[in-house]
Coordinates of C-alpha atoms in Angstrom, one line a residue:
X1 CA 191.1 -194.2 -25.2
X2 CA 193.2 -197.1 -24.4
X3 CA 193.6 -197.2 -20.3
X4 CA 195.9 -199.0 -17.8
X5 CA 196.0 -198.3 -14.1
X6 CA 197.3 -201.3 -11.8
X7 CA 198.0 -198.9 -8.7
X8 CA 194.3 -198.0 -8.1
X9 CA 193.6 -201.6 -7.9
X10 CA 196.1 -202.8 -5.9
X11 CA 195.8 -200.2 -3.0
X12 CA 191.8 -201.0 -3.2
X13 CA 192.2 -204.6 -2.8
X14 CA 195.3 -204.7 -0.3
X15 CA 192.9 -203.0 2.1
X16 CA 190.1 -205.3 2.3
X17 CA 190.3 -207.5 5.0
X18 CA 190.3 -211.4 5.4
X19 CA 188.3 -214.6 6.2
X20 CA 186.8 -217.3 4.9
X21 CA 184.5 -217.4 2.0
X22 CA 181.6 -219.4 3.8
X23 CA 181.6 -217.3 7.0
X24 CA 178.0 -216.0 8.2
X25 CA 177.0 -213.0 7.1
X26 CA 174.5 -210.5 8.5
X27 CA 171.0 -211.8 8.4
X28 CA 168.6 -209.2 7.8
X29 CA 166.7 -209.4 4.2
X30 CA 164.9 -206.5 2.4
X31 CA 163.6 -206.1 -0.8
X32 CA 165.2 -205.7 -3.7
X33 CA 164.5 -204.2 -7.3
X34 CA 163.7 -207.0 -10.0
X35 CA 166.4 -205.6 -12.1
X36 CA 169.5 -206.0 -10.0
X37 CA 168.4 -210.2 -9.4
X38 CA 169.5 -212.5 -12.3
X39 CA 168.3 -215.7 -11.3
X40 CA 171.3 -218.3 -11.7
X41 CA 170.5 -221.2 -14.0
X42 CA 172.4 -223.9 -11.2
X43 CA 172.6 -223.3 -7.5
X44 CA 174.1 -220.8 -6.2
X45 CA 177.7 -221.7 -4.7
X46 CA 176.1 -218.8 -1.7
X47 CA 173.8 -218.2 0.8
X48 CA 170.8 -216.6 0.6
X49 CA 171.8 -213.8 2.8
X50 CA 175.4 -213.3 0.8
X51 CA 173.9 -212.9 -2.1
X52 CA 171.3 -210.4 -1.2
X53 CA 174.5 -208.4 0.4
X54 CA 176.0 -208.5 -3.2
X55 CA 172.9 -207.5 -5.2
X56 CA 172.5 -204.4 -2.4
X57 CA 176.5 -203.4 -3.1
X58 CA 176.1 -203.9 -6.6
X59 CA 173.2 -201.7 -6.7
X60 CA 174.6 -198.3 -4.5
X61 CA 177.5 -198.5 -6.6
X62 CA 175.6 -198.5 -9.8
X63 CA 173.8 -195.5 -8.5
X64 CA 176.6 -194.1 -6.2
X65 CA 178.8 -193.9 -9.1
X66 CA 176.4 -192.9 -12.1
X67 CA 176.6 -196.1 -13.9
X68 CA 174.9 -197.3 -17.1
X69 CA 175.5 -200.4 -16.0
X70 CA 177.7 -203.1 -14.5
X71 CA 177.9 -206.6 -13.5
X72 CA 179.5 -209.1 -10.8
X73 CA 180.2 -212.6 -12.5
X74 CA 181.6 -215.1 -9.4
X75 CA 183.0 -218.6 -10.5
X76 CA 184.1 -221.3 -7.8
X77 CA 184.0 -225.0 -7.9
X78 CA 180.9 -225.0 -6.4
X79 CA 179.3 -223.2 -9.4
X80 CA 179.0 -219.8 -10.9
X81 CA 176.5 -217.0 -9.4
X82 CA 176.0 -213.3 -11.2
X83 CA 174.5 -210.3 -10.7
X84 CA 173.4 -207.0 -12.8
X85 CA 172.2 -203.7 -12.3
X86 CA 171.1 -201.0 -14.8
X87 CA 170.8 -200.7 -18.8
X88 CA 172.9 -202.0 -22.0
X89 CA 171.6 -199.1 -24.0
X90 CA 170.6 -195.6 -22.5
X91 CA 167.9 -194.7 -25.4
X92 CA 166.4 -197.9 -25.2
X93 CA 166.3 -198.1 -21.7
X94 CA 167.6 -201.8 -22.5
X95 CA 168.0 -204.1 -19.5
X96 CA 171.9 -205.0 -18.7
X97 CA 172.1 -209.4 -18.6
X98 CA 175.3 -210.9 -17.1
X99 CA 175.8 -212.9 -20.3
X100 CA 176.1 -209.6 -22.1
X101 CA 179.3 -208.6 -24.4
X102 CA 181.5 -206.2 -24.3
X103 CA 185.0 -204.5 -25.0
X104 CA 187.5 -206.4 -22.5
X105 CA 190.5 -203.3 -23.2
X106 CA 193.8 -205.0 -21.4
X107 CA 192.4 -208.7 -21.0
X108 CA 193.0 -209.1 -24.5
X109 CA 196.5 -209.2 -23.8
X110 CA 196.2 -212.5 -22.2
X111 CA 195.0 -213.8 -25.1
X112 CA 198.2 -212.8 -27.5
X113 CA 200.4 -214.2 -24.6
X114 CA 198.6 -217.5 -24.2
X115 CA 199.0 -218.1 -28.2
X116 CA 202.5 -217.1 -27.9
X117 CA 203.2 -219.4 -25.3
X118 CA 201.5 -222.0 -27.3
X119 CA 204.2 -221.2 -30.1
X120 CA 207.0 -221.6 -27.9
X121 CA 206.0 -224.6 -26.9
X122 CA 205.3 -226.2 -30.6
X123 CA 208.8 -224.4 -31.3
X124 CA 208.0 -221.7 -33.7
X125 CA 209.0 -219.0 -31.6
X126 CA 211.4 -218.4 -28.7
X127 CA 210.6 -215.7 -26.0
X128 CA 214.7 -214.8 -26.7
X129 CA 213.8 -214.1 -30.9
X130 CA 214.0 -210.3 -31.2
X131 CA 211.3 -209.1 -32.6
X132 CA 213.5 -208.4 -35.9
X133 CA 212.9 -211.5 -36.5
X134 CA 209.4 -211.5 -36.8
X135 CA 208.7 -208.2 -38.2
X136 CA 208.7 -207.0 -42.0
X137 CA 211.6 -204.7 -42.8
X138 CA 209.4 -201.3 -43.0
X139 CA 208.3 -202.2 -39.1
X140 CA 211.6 -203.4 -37.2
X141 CA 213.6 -200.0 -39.0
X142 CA 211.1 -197.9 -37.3
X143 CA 211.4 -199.2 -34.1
X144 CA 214.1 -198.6 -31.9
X145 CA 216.3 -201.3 -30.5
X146 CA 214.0 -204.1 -32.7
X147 CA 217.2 -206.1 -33.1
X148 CA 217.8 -206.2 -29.0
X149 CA 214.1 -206.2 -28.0
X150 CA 213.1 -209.6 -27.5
X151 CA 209.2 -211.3 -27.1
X152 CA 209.6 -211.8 -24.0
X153 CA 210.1 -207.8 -23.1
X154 CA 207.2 -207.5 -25.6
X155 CA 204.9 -209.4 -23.4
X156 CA 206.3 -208.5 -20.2
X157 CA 206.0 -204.4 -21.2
X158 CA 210.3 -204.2 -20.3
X159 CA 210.7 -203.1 -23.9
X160 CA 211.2 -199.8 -23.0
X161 CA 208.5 -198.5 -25.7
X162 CA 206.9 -195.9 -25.6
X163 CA 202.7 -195.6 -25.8
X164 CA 201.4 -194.6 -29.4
X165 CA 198.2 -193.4 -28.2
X166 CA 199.4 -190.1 -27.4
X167 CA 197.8 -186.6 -28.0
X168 CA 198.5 -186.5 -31.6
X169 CA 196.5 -190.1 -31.8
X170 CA 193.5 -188.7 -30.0
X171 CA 193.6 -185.6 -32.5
X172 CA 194.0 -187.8 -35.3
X173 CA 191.1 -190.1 -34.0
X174 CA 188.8 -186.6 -33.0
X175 CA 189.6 -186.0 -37.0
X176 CA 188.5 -189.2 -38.2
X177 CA 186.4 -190.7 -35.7
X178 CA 185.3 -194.3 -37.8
X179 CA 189.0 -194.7 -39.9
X180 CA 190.4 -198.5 -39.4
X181 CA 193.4 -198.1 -38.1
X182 CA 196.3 -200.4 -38.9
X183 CA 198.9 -201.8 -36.8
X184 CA 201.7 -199.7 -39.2
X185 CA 200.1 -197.0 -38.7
X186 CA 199.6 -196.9 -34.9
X187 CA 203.4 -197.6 -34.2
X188 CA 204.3 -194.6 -36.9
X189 CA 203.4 -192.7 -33.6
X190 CA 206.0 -194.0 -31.6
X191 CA 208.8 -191.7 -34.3
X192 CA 211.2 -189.5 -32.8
X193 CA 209.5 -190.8 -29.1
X194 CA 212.3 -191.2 -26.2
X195 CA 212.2 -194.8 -24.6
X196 CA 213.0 -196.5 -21.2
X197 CA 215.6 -198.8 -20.2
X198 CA 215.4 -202.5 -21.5
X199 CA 214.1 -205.3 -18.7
X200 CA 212.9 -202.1 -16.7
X201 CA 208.5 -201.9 -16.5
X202 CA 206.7 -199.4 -18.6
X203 CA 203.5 -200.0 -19.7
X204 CA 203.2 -199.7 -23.5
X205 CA 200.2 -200.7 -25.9
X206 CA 203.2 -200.4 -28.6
X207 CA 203.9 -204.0 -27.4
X208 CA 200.9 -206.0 -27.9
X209 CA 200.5 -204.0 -31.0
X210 CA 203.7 -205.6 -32.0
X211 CA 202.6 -209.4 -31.0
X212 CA 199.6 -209.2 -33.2
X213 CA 201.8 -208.6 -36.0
X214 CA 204.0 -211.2 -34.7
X215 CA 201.5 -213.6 -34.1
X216 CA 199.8 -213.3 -37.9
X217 CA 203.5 -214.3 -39.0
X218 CA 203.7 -217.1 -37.0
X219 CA 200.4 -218.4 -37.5
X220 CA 200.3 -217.9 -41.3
X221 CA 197.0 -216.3 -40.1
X222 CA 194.8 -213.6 -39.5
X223 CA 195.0 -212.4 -35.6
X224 CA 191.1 -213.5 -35.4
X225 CA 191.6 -216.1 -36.6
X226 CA 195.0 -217.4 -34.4
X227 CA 192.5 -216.3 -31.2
X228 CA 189.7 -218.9 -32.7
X229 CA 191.1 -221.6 -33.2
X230 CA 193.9 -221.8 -30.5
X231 CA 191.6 -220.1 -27.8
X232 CA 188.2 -219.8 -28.5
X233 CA 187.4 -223.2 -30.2
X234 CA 189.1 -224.7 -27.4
X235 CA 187.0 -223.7 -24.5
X236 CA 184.1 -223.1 -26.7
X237 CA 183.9 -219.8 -26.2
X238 CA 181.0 -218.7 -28.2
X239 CA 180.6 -214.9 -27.4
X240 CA 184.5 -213.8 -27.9
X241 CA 185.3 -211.9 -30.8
X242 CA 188.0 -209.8 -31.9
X243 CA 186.5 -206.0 -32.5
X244 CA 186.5 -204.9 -36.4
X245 CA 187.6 -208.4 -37.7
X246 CA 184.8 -210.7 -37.0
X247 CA 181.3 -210.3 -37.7
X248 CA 179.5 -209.9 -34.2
X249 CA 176.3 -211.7 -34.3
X250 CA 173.9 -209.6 -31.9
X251 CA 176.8 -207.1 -31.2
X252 CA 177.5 -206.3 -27.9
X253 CA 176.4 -203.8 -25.4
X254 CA 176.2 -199.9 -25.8
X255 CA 179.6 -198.4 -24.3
X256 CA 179.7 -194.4 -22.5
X257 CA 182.0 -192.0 -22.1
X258 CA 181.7 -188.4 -21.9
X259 CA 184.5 -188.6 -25.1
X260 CA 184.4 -184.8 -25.9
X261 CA 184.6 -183.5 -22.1
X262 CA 181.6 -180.8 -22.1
X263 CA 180.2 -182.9 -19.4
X264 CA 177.7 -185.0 -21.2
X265 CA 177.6 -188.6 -21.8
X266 CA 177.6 -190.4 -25.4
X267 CA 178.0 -193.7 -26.9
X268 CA 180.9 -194.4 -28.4
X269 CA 179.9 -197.7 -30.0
X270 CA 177.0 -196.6 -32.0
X271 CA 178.1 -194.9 -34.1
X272 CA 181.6 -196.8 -33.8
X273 CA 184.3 -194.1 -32.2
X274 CA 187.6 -195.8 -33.5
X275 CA 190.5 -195.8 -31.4
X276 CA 192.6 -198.3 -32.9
X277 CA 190.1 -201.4 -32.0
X278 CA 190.7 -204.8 -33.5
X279 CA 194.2 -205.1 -32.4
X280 CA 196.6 -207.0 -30.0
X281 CA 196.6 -204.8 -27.6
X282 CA 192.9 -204.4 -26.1
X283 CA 191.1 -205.2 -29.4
X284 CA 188.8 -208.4 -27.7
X285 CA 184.6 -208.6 -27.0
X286 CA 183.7 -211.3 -24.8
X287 CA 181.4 -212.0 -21.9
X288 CA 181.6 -212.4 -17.9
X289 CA 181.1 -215.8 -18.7
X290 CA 183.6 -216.2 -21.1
X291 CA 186.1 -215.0 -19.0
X292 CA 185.2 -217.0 -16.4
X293 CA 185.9 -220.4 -18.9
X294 CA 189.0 -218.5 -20.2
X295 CA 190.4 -218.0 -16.5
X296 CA 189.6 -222.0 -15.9
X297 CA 190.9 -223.3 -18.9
X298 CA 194.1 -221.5 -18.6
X299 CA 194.3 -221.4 -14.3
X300 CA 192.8 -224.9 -13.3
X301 CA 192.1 -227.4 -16.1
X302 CA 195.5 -226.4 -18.7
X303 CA 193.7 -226.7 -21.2
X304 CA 195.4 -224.2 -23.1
X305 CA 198.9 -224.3 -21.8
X306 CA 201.3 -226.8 -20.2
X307 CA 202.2 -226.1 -16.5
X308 CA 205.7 -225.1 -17.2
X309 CA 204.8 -222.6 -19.6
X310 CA 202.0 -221.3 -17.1
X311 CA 205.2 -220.9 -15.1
X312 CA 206.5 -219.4 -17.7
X313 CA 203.9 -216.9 -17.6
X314 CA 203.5 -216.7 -14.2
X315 CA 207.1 -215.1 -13.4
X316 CA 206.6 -211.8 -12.8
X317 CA 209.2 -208.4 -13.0
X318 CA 208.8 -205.9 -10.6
X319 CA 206.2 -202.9 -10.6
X320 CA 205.1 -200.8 -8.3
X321 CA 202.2 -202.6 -7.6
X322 CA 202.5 -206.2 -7.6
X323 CA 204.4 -207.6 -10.6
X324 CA 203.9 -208.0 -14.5
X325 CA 204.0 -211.6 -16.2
X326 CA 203.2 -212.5 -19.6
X327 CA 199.7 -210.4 -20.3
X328 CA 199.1 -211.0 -16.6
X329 CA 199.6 -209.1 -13.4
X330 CA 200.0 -210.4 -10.1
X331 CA 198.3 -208.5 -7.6
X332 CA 198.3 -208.4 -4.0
X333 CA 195.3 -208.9 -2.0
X334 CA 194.4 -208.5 1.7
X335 CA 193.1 -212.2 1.2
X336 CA 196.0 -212.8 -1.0
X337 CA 197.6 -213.5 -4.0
X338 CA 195.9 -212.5 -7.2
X339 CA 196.2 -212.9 -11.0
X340 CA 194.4 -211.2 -13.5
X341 CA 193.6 -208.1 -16.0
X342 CA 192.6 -204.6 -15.6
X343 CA 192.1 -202.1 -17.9
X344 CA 189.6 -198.7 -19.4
X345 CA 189.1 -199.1 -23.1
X346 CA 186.5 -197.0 -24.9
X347 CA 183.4 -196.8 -23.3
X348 CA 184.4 -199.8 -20.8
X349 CA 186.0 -200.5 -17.6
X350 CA 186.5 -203.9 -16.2
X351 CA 188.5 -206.4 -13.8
X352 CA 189.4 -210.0 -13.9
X353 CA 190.8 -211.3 -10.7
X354 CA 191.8 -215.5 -10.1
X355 CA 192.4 -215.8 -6.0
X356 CA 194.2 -219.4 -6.2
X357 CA 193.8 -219.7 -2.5
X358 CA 189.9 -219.4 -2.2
X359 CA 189.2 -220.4 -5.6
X360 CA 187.6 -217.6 -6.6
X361 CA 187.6 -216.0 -10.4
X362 CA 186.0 -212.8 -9.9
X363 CA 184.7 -210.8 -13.2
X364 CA 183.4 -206.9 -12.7
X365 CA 182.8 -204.8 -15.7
X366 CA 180.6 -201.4 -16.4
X367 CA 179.6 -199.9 -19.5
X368 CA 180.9 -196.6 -19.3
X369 CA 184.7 -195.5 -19.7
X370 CA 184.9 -192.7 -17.8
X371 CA 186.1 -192.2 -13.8
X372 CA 189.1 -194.0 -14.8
X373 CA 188.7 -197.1 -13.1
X374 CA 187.6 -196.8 -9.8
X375 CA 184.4 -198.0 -9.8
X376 CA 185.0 -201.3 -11.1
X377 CA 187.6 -202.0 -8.9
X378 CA 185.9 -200.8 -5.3
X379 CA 183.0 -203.0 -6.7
X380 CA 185.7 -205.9 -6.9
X381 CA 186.9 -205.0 -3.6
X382 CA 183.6 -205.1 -2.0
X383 CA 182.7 -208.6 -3.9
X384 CA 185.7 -209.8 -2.3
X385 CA 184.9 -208.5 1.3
X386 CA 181.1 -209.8 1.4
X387 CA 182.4 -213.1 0.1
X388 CA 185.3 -213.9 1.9
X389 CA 185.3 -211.9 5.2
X390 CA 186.8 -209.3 7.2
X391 CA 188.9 -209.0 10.0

């Protein structure tokens, strides 16, 4: 199912240490096995002795945690540097590659909020619209407070929604494992629900269910096709896809989960385990490398957005953990402040970090969607220790 936690990695991170990102590291070398080492294509922005630190790490958490899979993708000004460890399908004992796709779950809300800051700015919508506005009549009656809730709580999650995805989803889902679900009729499941306070946090996928509806309207589009051509074309991201909509070419990489709980592991991508993919709210396939391009064209280059909107988006509202923007939280590092994604989708886990400061963009993800999201996170946190420092 459809996962957020932003405490986990918080607390990991805040506890990691600080430094510099060039500081010595321990030279001792061993040797290491050929599948954890993905040669880089340029030269590494590292040392030698870094790196080998990072392949080690990489691969006792892999094995420490009972991986599939997982990889580190590291992007700096100085270059990009990766690493992988384990297999992108079990059966075929296929080799995991860092340029590998696969389901992004929360990131995809960054997407939706970069388009509909690009509509602000061309003046088609305004984050104060409520979402009345943009909705058809059969939606907005459904949903409570649709003529006070506004884009902006939409995108911030202070709409006081609650989540569809609730036990009578999964049943429904566990009934009907490959339906398509539509966004109508994944908000039906927020009827007779109790909500929150307006302008108060409370994570909802309702809300970015809502903005890909809103963002169709707007558009005059399709949702896939509003993230090609104002995101993907853009940056030339060649291996981002939304799920269900867009033809995949080469798919993307088997994703685990022990779905049924009886203790064993199974795909849940082949044969396609539907959980509402393909929409706003975590329905992207993309790359570590991708990401990586996103998080630069949005971050350093603005390509995508003007600084005031990045402002914009870059204003957070109080959570327990950090802060919430638009699609983006703000995190709080022991080497400090961080933006990015984090998020468990089906049969995926994964972490996007941008460290302003040290001009780091970090990328961790693992094929496998159970352990809530631990694993990718300490792996994060360890990245950031070997490469930066500690006390």
């Amino acid at each position: 199912m459809k996962f957020r936690n932003l405490a986990i990695v918080a607390l990991l991170l805040v506890l990691g240490g600080s430094g510099c990102r060039n500081q010595d590291v321990a030279n001792s070398v061993e040797s290491l096995p050929n599948q954890i080492s993905v040669p880089p294509t340029k030269p590494s922005p590292f040392p030698s002795e870094m790196t080998f630190r990072l392949r080690r790490m990489l691969s006792d958490k892999v094995e420490s945690w009972k991986l599939p899979g997982a990889v580190i993708y590291i992007a700096t000004s100085d270059g990009d540097w990766s690493a992988v460890n384990g297999t992108a399908d079990l059966s075929a004992q296929t080799p995991l590659q860092p340029t590998d796709r696969f389901r992004t779950g929360g990131l995809s809300e960054l997407f939706i909020s970069v388009i509909c800051l690009q509509l602000v700015e061309e003046g088609t919508l305004d984050l104060n619209d409520p979402i009345a506005n943009w909705l058809p009549a059969a939606v907005s009656q459904r949903i409570s407070n649709s003529k006070k809730i506004t884009i902006k709580q939409l995108l911030n999650h202070t709409s006081g929604l609650p989540d569809p995805y609730d036990k009578a989803f999964q049943q429904a889902v566990n009934a009907d494992p490959t339906h398509v679900w539509q966004p109508q009729e994944v908000l039906s499941y927020l009827a007779d629900r109790p909500t929150t306070a307006l302008d108060q946090f409370s994570f909802s996928n309702a809300n970015y269910v809502l903005l890909g509806m809103i963002v169709e309207r707007a558009t005059g589009s399709s949702l896939a096709t509003a993230i090609r051509n104002r995101v993907s074309d853009r940056l030339s991201l060649k291996n981002t896809f939304l799920e269900v909509e867009e033809k995949i070419p080469g798919g993307f990489v088997q994703g685990y989960q022990d779905w049924n709980e009886d203790g064993t592991t199974e795909s849940v991508t082949k044969p396609l385990l539907n959980t509402a993919l393909g929409l706003g709210d975590a329905g992207i396939i993309s790359s570590a490398p991708d990401l990586a391009k996103f998080f630069r064209g949005l971050f350093i280059s603005n390509t995508l957005l003007y600084p005031r909107s990045l402002d914009t988006m870059l204003a957070p509202v109080d959570t327990d953990e950090g802060g919430y923007g638009l699609g983006i939280a703000r995190i709080p590092t022991a080497w400090g402040e961080a933006w990015g994604q984090m998020s468990k989708t089906t049969g995926f886990s994964s972490v996007i970090l941008y460290l302003p400061v040290h001009d780091l963009i970090v990328v961790v993800w693992t094929n496998s969607g159970d352990q809530e999201t631990e694993a990718v996170y300490e792996i994060a946190r360890r990245s950031l220790r070997i490469i930066l420092g500690v006390p």
